[in-house]
């Protein structure tokens, strides 16, 4: 199977419409609460939504889907409570919500998780493109989306679009919150769809950066594949 075919298989798997995952029978041991971020779903998301709703930060449906409205509520709660407003429900945010980071073992033997839809993944990719490469040539915007998808398919990175985007310190626009302040336009959405459909102007790159800005010296150890606009793309 070619590299492009493998990437497509991984991307399609990561962006599947729905999947049923059976959880092992309950044990007597407590478990660590999962880290929640844009694109995750399930009972833990419903728990966070419910608490945020009780305290007036969240006014949407308690549906167990971590989307834009939930992320805005989480960041509002984090700012109010002196936490890093990154929109991620990790150890500190769980504790601030009053639940602690260690949860009792579940009493059910199985439950279903719904994976993020293709539309949700395209929306998140468009946000990344708008935040990271607005004003760049169209090919460069597609290439930014392609880098995210290349990481989904590569070993050493998380295997879903949302997990790659919200991997700690992976993207500057997530760390500084620009991804939520800048709304994607029609060009960003078009670039996201082209990337999802397999257009990869980065030629399989896993990294991109603006060499005209201060960057870590480590990034220059990567092999540069192509420059598009003001971004370098590398493996």
Short mmCIF file of the C-alpha atoms (twelve columns), coordinates in Angstrom:
data_MODEL
# 
_entry.id   MODEL 
# 
loop_
_atom_site.group_PDB 
_atom_site.id 
_atom_site.type_symbol 
_atom_site.label_atom_id 
_atom_site.label_alt_id 
_atom_site.label_comp_id 
_atom_site.label_asym_id 
_atom_site.label_seq_id 
_atom_site.Cartn_x 
_atom_site.Cartn_y 
_atom_site.Cartn_z 
_atom_site.pdbx_PDB_model_num 
ATOM 1   C CA . UNK A 1   0.000   0.000  0.000  1 
ATOM 2   C CA . UNK A 2   1.437   3.414  -0.942 1 
ATOM 3   C CA . UNK A 3   2.141   6.167  1.607  1 
ATOM 4   C CA . UNK A 4   -0.778  8.170  0.228  1 
ATOM 5   C CA . UNK A 5   -3.117  5.210  0.487  1 
ATOM 6   C CA . UNK A 6   -2.036  4.483  4.056  1 
ATOM 7   C CA . UNK A 7   -2.595  8.119  4.987  1 
ATOM 8   C CA . UNK A 8   -6.068  8.034  3.458  1 
ATOM 9   C CA . UNK A 9   -6.944  4.859  5.358  1 
ATOM 10  C CA . UNK A 10  -5.803  6.385  8.648  1 
ATOM 11  C CA . UNK A 11  -7.597  9.655  7.988  1 
ATOM 12  C CA . UNK A 12  -10.830 7.935  7.044  1 
ATOM 13  C CA . UNK A 13  -10.576 5.797  10.142 1 
ATOM 14  C CA . UNK A 14  -9.905  8.848  12.312 1 
ATOM 15  C CA . UNK A 15  -12.828 10.738 10.760 1 
ATOM 16  C CA . UNK A 16  -15.284 7.851  10.697 1 
ATOM 17  C CA . UNK A 17  -18.923 8.687  11.113 1 
ATOM 18  C CA . UNK A 18  -19.434 6.471  14.108 1 
ATOM 19  C CA . UNK A 19  -17.805 3.638  15.934 1 
ATOM 20  C CA . UNK A 20  -18.823 1.386  18.786 1 
ATOM 21  C CA . UNK A 21  -16.127 0.668  21.308 1 
ATOM 22  C CA . UNK A 22  -16.825 -1.885 24.015 1 
ATOM 23  C CA . UNK A 23  -15.310 -1.172 27.375 1 
ATOM 24  C CA . UNK A 24  -14.080 -4.011 29.554 1 
ATOM 25  C CA . UNK A 25  -16.252 -5.114 32.477 1 
ATOM 26  C CA . UNK A 26  -16.024 -3.007 35.594 1 
ATOM 27  C CA . UNK A 27  -13.312 -3.756 38.082 1 
ATOM 28  C CA . UNK A 28  -12.856 -2.872 41.733 1 
ATOM 29  C CA . UNK A 29  -10.207 -0.271 40.855 1 
ATOM 30  C CA . UNK A 30  -10.675 3.448  40.336 1 
ATOM 31  C CA . UNK A 31  -9.717  4.933  36.991 1 
ATOM 32  C CA . UNK A 32  -8.197  8.216  35.876 1 
ATOM 33  C CA . UNK A 33  -10.610 10.638 34.263 1 
ATOM 34  C CA . UNK A 34  -9.927  11.199 30.565 1 
ATOM 35  C CA . UNK A 35  -8.576  14.487 29.289 1 
ATOM 36  C CA . UNK A 36  -11.340 16.219 27.336 1 
ATOM 37  C CA . UNK A 37  -10.884 18.528 24.387 1 
ATOM 38  C CA . UNK A 38  -12.627 19.660 21.209 1 
ATOM 39  C CA . UNK A 39  -13.874 16.564 19.374 1 
ATOM 40  C CA . UNK A 40  -14.035 14.148 22.317 1 
ATOM 41  C CA . UNK A 41  -17.355 12.689 23.372 1 
ATOM 42  C CA . UNK A 42  -18.993 10.437 25.897 1 
ATOM 43  C CA . UNK A 43  -20.136 10.293 29.498 1 
ATOM 44  C CA . UNK A 44  -17.218 12.331 30.859 1 
ATOM 45  C CA . UNK A 45  -18.066 15.182 28.485 1 
ATOM 46  C CA . UNK A 46  -21.685 15.065 29.677 1 
ATOM 47  C CA . UNK A 47  -20.459 15.250 33.266 1 
ATOM 48  C CA . UNK A 48  -18.361 18.362 32.553 1 
ATOM 49  C CA . UNK A 49  -21.203 19.958 30.546 1 
ATOM 50  C CA . UNK A 50  -23.649 19.313 33.354 1 
ATOM 51  C CA . UNK A 51  -21.422 20.953 35.972 1 
ATOM 52  C CA . UNK A 52  -20.627 23.919 33.708 1 
ATOM 53  C CA . UNK A 53  -24.345 24.285 33.020 1 
ATOM 54  C CA . UNK A 54  -25.119 24.318 36.745 1 
ATOM 55  C CA . UNK A 55  -22.663 27.155 37.256 1 
ATOM 56  C CA . UNK A 56  -23.867 29.190 34.295 1 
ATOM 57  C CA . UNK A 57  -20.882 28.757 31.988 1 
ATOM 58  C CA . UNK A 58  -22.618 26.436 29.534 1 
ATOM 59  C CA . UNK A 59  -26.073 26.882 28.033 1 
ATOM 60  C CA . UNK A 60  -26.107 24.229 25.326 1 
ATOM 61  C CA . UNK A 61  -27.461 20.686 25.306 1 
ATOM 62  C CA . UNK A 62  -25.821 18.216 27.696 1 
ATOM 63  C CA . UNK A 63  -25.209 15.842 24.824 1 
ATOM 64  C CA . UNK A 64  -21.734 14.506 25.520 1 
ATOM 65  C CA . UNK A 65  -20.225 16.137 22.419 1 
ATOM 66  C CA . UNK A 66  -17.299 18.499 23.065 1 
ATOM 67  C CA . UNK A 67  -17.779 21.165 20.416 1 
ATOM 68  C CA . UNK A 68  -17.229 24.891 20.122 1 
ATOM 69  C CA . UNK A 69  -19.885 25.832 22.694 1 
ATOM 70  C CA . UNK A 70  -18.432 23.471 25.282 1 
ATOM 71  C CA . UNK A 71  -14.928 24.715 24.606 1 
ATOM 72  C CA . UNK A 72  -16.004 28.333 25.089 1 
ATOM 73  C CA . UNK A 73  -17.642 27.381 28.392 1 
ATOM 74  C CA . UNK A 74  -14.556 25.528 29.588 1 
ATOM 75  C CA . UNK A 75  -12.280 28.437 28.748 1 
ATOM 76  C CA . UNK A 76  -14.615 30.882 30.478 1 
ATOM 77  C CA . UNK A 77  -14.586 28.673 33.578 1 
ATOM 78  C CA . UNK A 78  -10.803 28.360 33.451 1 
ATOM 79  C CA . UNK A 79  -10.284 32.116 33.202 1 
ATOM 80  C CA . UNK A 80  -12.632 32.718 36.121 1 
ATOM 81  C CA . UNK A 81  -10.746 30.191 38.247 1 
ATOM 82  C CA . UNK A 82  -7.192  31.256 37.468 1 
ATOM 83  C CA . UNK A 83  -6.417  28.304 35.220 1 
ATOM 84  C CA . UNK A 84  -4.718  28.282 31.836 1 
ATOM 85  C CA . UNK A 85  -7.588  29.032 29.413 1 
ATOM 86  C CA . UNK A 86  -6.697  26.319 26.891 1 
ATOM 87  C CA . UNK A 87  -10.155 24.758 26.576 1 
ATOM 88  C CA . UNK A 88  -8.843  21.372 27.685 1 
ATOM 89  C CA . UNK A 89  -10.337 19.580 30.685 1 
ATOM 90  C CA . UNK A 90  -7.305  17.995 32.281 1 
ATOM 91  C CA . UNK A 91  -6.254  17.276 35.835 1 
ATOM 92  C CA . UNK A 92  -6.440  20.877 37.155 1 
ATOM 93  C CA . UNK A 93  -9.783  21.658 35.491 1 
ATOM 94  C CA . UNK A 94  -11.352 18.402 36.682 1 
ATOM 95  C CA . UNK A 95  -10.346 19.293 40.223 1 
ATOM 96  C CA . UNK A 96  -11.659 22.853 39.885 1 
ATOM 97  C CA . UNK A 97  -14.961 21.417 38.674 1 
ATOM 98  C CA . UNK A 98  -15.098 19.476 41.921 1 
ATOM 99  C CA . UNK A 99  -14.682 15.963 40.573 1 
ATOM 100 C CA . UNK A 100 -11.035 15.160 41.191 1 
ATOM 101 C CA . UNK A 101 -8.874  13.452 38.621 1 
ATOM 102 C CA . UNK A 102 -9.482  9.908  39.835 1 
ATOM 103 C CA . UNK A 103 -12.947 8.529  39.219 1 
ATOM 104 C CA . UNK A 104 -14.677 5.442  40.653 1 
ATOM 105 C CA . UNK A 105 -14.767 2.415  38.400 1 
ATOM 106 C CA . UNK A 106 -17.807 2.417  36.100 1 
ATOM 107 C CA . UNK A 107 -20.746 0.275  37.133 1 
ATOM 108 C CA . UNK A 108 -21.720 -0.677 33.597 1 
ATOM 109 C CA . UNK A 109 -20.009 -3.310 31.512 1 
ATOM 110 C CA . UNK A 110 -20.092 -1.569 28.169 1 
ATOM 111 C CA . UNK A 111 -20.898 1.741  26.558 1 
ATOM 112 C CA . UNK A 112 -20.674 3.326  23.120 1 
ATOM 113 C CA . UNK A 113 -18.595 6.246  21.957 1 
ATOM 114 C CA . UNK A 114 -19.417 8.219  18.832 1 
ATOM 115 C CA . UNK A 115 -16.343 9.361  16.965 1 
ATOM 116 C CA . UNK A 116 -16.212 12.964 15.661 1 
ATOM 117 C CA . UNK A 117 -17.967 13.295 12.310 1 
ATOM 118 C CA . UNK A 118 -16.247 14.240 9.055  1 
ATOM 119 C CA . UNK A 119 -17.979 17.637 9.158  1 
ATOM 120 C CA . UNK A 120 -16.682 18.290 12.673 1 
ATOM 121 C CA . UNK A 121 -13.155 17.404 11.623 1 
ATOM 122 C CA . UNK A 122 -13.363 19.668 8.554  1 
ATOM 123 C CA . UNK A 123 -14.574 22.485 10.794 1 
ATOM 124 C CA . UNK A 124 -11.660 22.006 13.181 1 
ATOM 125 C CA . UNK A 125 -9.172  21.835 10.307 1 
ATOM 126 C CA . UNK A 126 -10.609 25.071 8.885  1 
ATOM 127 C CA . UNK A 127 -10.086 26.731 12.259 1 
ATOM 128 C CA . UNK A 128 -6.454  25.617 12.325 1 
ATOM 129 C CA . UNK A 129 -5.914  26.861 8.772  1 
ATOM 130 C CA . UNK A 130 -7.503  30.232 9.528  1 
ATOM 131 C CA . UNK A 131 -5.469  30.666 12.693 1 
ATOM 132 C CA . UNK A 132 -2.144  29.438 11.357 1 
ATOM 133 C CA . UNK A 133 -2.092  30.548 7.729  1 
ATOM 134 C CA . UNK A 134 -4.642  33.260 6.903  1 
ATOM 135 C CA . UNK A 135 -3.181  35.459 4.165  1 
ATOM 136 C CA . UNK A 136 -0.914  32.691 2.884  1 
ATOM 137 C CA . UNK A 137 -1.276  31.329 -0.678 1 
ATOM 138 C CA . UNK A 138 -4.122  28.852 -1.096 1 
ATOM 139 C CA . UNK A 139 -1.674  25.959 -1.568 1 
ATOM 140 C CA . UNK A 140 -0.035  26.918 1.696  1 
ATOM 141 C CA . UNK A 141 -3.360  26.842 3.515  1 
ATOM 142 C CA . UNK A 142 -4.123  23.382 2.135  1 
ATOM 143 C CA . UNK A 143 -0.620  22.291 3.132  1 
ATOM 144 C CA . UNK A 144 -1.227  23.307 6.751  1 
ATOM 145 C CA . UNK A 145 -4.334  21.125 6.801  1 
ATOM 146 C CA . UNK A 146 -2.393  18.302 5.137  1 
ATOM 147 C CA . UNK A 147 0.286   18.428 7.849  1 
ATOM 148 C CA . UNK A 148 -2.372  17.825 10.498 1 
ATOM 149 C CA . UNK A 149 -3.715  14.845 8.538  1 
ATOM 150 C CA . UNK A 150 -0.209  13.505 7.903  1 
ATOM 151 C CA . UNK A 151 0.348   13.487 11.657 1 
ATOM 152 C CA . UNK A 152 -2.874  11.531 12.187 1 
ATOM 153 C CA . UNK A 153 -1.478  8.816  9.914  1 
ATOM 154 C CA . UNK A 154 2.084   8.900  11.282 1 
ATOM 155 C CA . UNK A 155 3.517   6.980  14.196 1 
ATOM 156 C CA . UNK A 156 4.583   9.161  17.089 1 
ATOM 157 C CA . UNK A 157 1.493   11.372 16.897 1 
ATOM 158 C CA . UNK A 158 -2.085  10.947 18.139 1 
ATOM 159 C CA . UNK A 159 -4.435  9.222  15.716 1 
ATOM 160 C CA . UNK A 160 -7.347  11.634 15.492 1 
ATOM 161 C CA . UNK A 161 -7.612  15.152 14.092 1 
ATOM 162 C CA . UNK A 162 -8.696  16.689 17.391 1 
ATOM 163 C CA . UNK A 163 -5.996  14.875 19.378 1 
ATOM 164 C CA . UNK A 164 -3.304  16.105 16.976 1 
ATOM 165 C CA . UNK A 165 -4.596  19.683 17.044 1 
ATOM 166 C CA . UNK A 166 -4.834  19.784 20.842 1 
ATOM 167 C CA . UNK A 167 -1.648  17.885 21.584 1 
ATOM 168 C CA . UNK A 168 0.071   20.093 24.203 1 
ATOM 169 C CA . UNK A 169 2.401   22.709 22.678 1 
ATOM 170 C CA . UNK A 170 1.895   21.353 19.154 1 
ATOM 171 C CA . UNK A 171 0.289   24.470 17.647 1 
ATOM 172 C CA . UNK A 172 0.904   28.072 18.642 1 
ATOM 173 C CA . UNK A 173 -2.647  29.077 17.736 1 
ATOM 174 C CA . UNK A 174 -4.024  26.597 20.284 1 
ATOM 175 C CA . UNK A 175 -1.630  27.723 23.020 1 
ATOM 176 C CA . UNK A 176 -2.487  31.412 22.557 1 
ATOM 177 C CA . UNK A 177 -6.201  30.839 21.856 1 
ATOM 178 C CA . UNK A 178 -6.154  32.355 18.361 1 
ATOM 179 C CA . UNK A 179 -7.841  29.229 17.002 1 
ATOM 180 C CA . UNK A 180 -11.043 30.316 18.768 1 
ATOM 181 C CA . UNK A 181 -10.770 34.071 18.199 1 
ATOM 182 C CA . UNK A 182 -10.371 33.889 14.422 1 
ATOM 183 C CA . UNK A 183 -13.370 32.524 12.511 1 
ATOM 184 C CA . UNK A 184 -12.533 30.517 9.391  1 
ATOM 185 C CA . UNK A 185 -13.706 31.994 6.090  1 
ATOM 186 C CA . UNK A 186 -14.845 30.179 2.944  1 
ATOM 187 C CA . UNK A 187 -11.251 29.883 1.733  1 
ATOM 188 C CA . UNK A 188 -10.189 28.102 4.914  1 
ATOM 189 C CA . UNK A 189 -13.109 25.686 4.617  1 
ATOM 190 C CA . UNK A 190 -12.280 25.007 0.986  1 
ATOM 191 C CA . UNK A 191 -8.647  24.356 1.905  1 
ATOM 192 C CA . UNK A 192 -9.726  22.001 4.704  1 
ATOM 193 C CA . UNK A 193 -11.947 20.016 2.339  1 
ATOM 194 C CA . UNK A 194 -9.169  19.783 -0.260 1 
ATOM 195 C CA . UNK A 195 -6.771  18.474 2.384  1 
ATOM 196 C CA . UNK A 196 -9.296  15.885 3.557  1 
ATOM 197 C CA . UNK A 197 -9.822  14.827 -0.058 1 
ATOM 198 C CA . UNK A 198 -6.110  14.054 -0.411 1 
ATOM 199 C CA . UNK A 199 -4.531  17.226 -1.869 1 
ATOM 200 C CA . UNK A 200 -1.149  17.495 -0.110 1 
ATOM 201 C CA . UNK A 201 1.063   20.394 -1.312 1 
ATOM 202 C CA . UNK A 202 3.351   19.695 1.668  1 
ATOM 203 C CA . UNK A 203 4.419   16.367 0.122  1 
ATOM 204 C CA . UNK A 204 3.936   14.367 3.306  1 
ATOM 205 C CA . UNK A 205 5.355   16.937 5.722  1 
ATOM 206 C CA . UNK A 206 4.825   16.601 9.455  1 
ATOM 207 C CA . UNK A 207 5.944   20.079 10.524 1 
ATOM 208 C CA . UNK A 208 5.559   23.660 9.383  1 
ATOM 209 C CA . UNK A 209 6.840   26.957 10.724 1 
ATOM 210 C CA . UNK A 210 7.419   30.568 9.806  1 
ATOM 211 C CA . UNK A 211 11.188  31.107 9.543  1 
ATOM 212 C CA . UNK A 212 10.699  34.851 9.843  1 
ATOM 213 C CA . UNK A 213 9.577   34.421 13.471 1 
ATOM 214 C CA . UNK A 214 11.615  33.220 16.473 1 
ATOM 215 C CA . UNK A 215 11.434  29.418 16.620 1 
ATOM 216 C CA . UNK A 216 13.102  26.638 18.565 1 
ATOM 217 C CA . UNK A 217 16.455  25.589 17.146 1 
ATOM 218 C CA . UNK A 218 15.222  21.987 17.203 1 
ATOM 219 C CA . UNK A 219 12.855  22.569 14.324 1 
ATOM 220 C CA . UNK A 220 15.785  23.287 12.008 1 
ATOM 221 C CA . UNK A 221 16.952  19.674 12.439 1 
ATOM 222 C CA . UNK A 222 13.970  18.590 10.302 1 
ATOM 223 C CA . UNK A 223 14.385  18.058 6.572  1 
ATOM 224 C CA . UNK A 224 12.721  20.907 4.714  1 
ATOM 225 C CA . UNK A 225 10.604  19.666 1.812  1 
ATOM 226 C CA . UNK A 226 9.107   22.835 0.376  1 
ATOM 227 C CA . UNK A 227 8.453   26.486 1.122  1 
ATOM 228 C CA . UNK A 228 5.041   27.946 0.316  1 
ATOM 229 C CA . UNK A 229 4.584   31.605 1.063  1 
ATOM 230 C CA . UNK A 230 6.102   32.365 4.448  1 
ATOM 231 C CA . UNK A 231 5.922   28.795 5.752  1 
ATOM 232 C CA . UNK A 232 8.493   26.026 5.557  1 
ATOM 233 C CA . UNK A 233 7.173   22.453 5.461  1 
ATOM 234 C CA . UNK A 234 9.372   19.598 6.660  1 
ATOM 235 C CA . UNK A 235 9.474   15.911 7.630  1 
# 
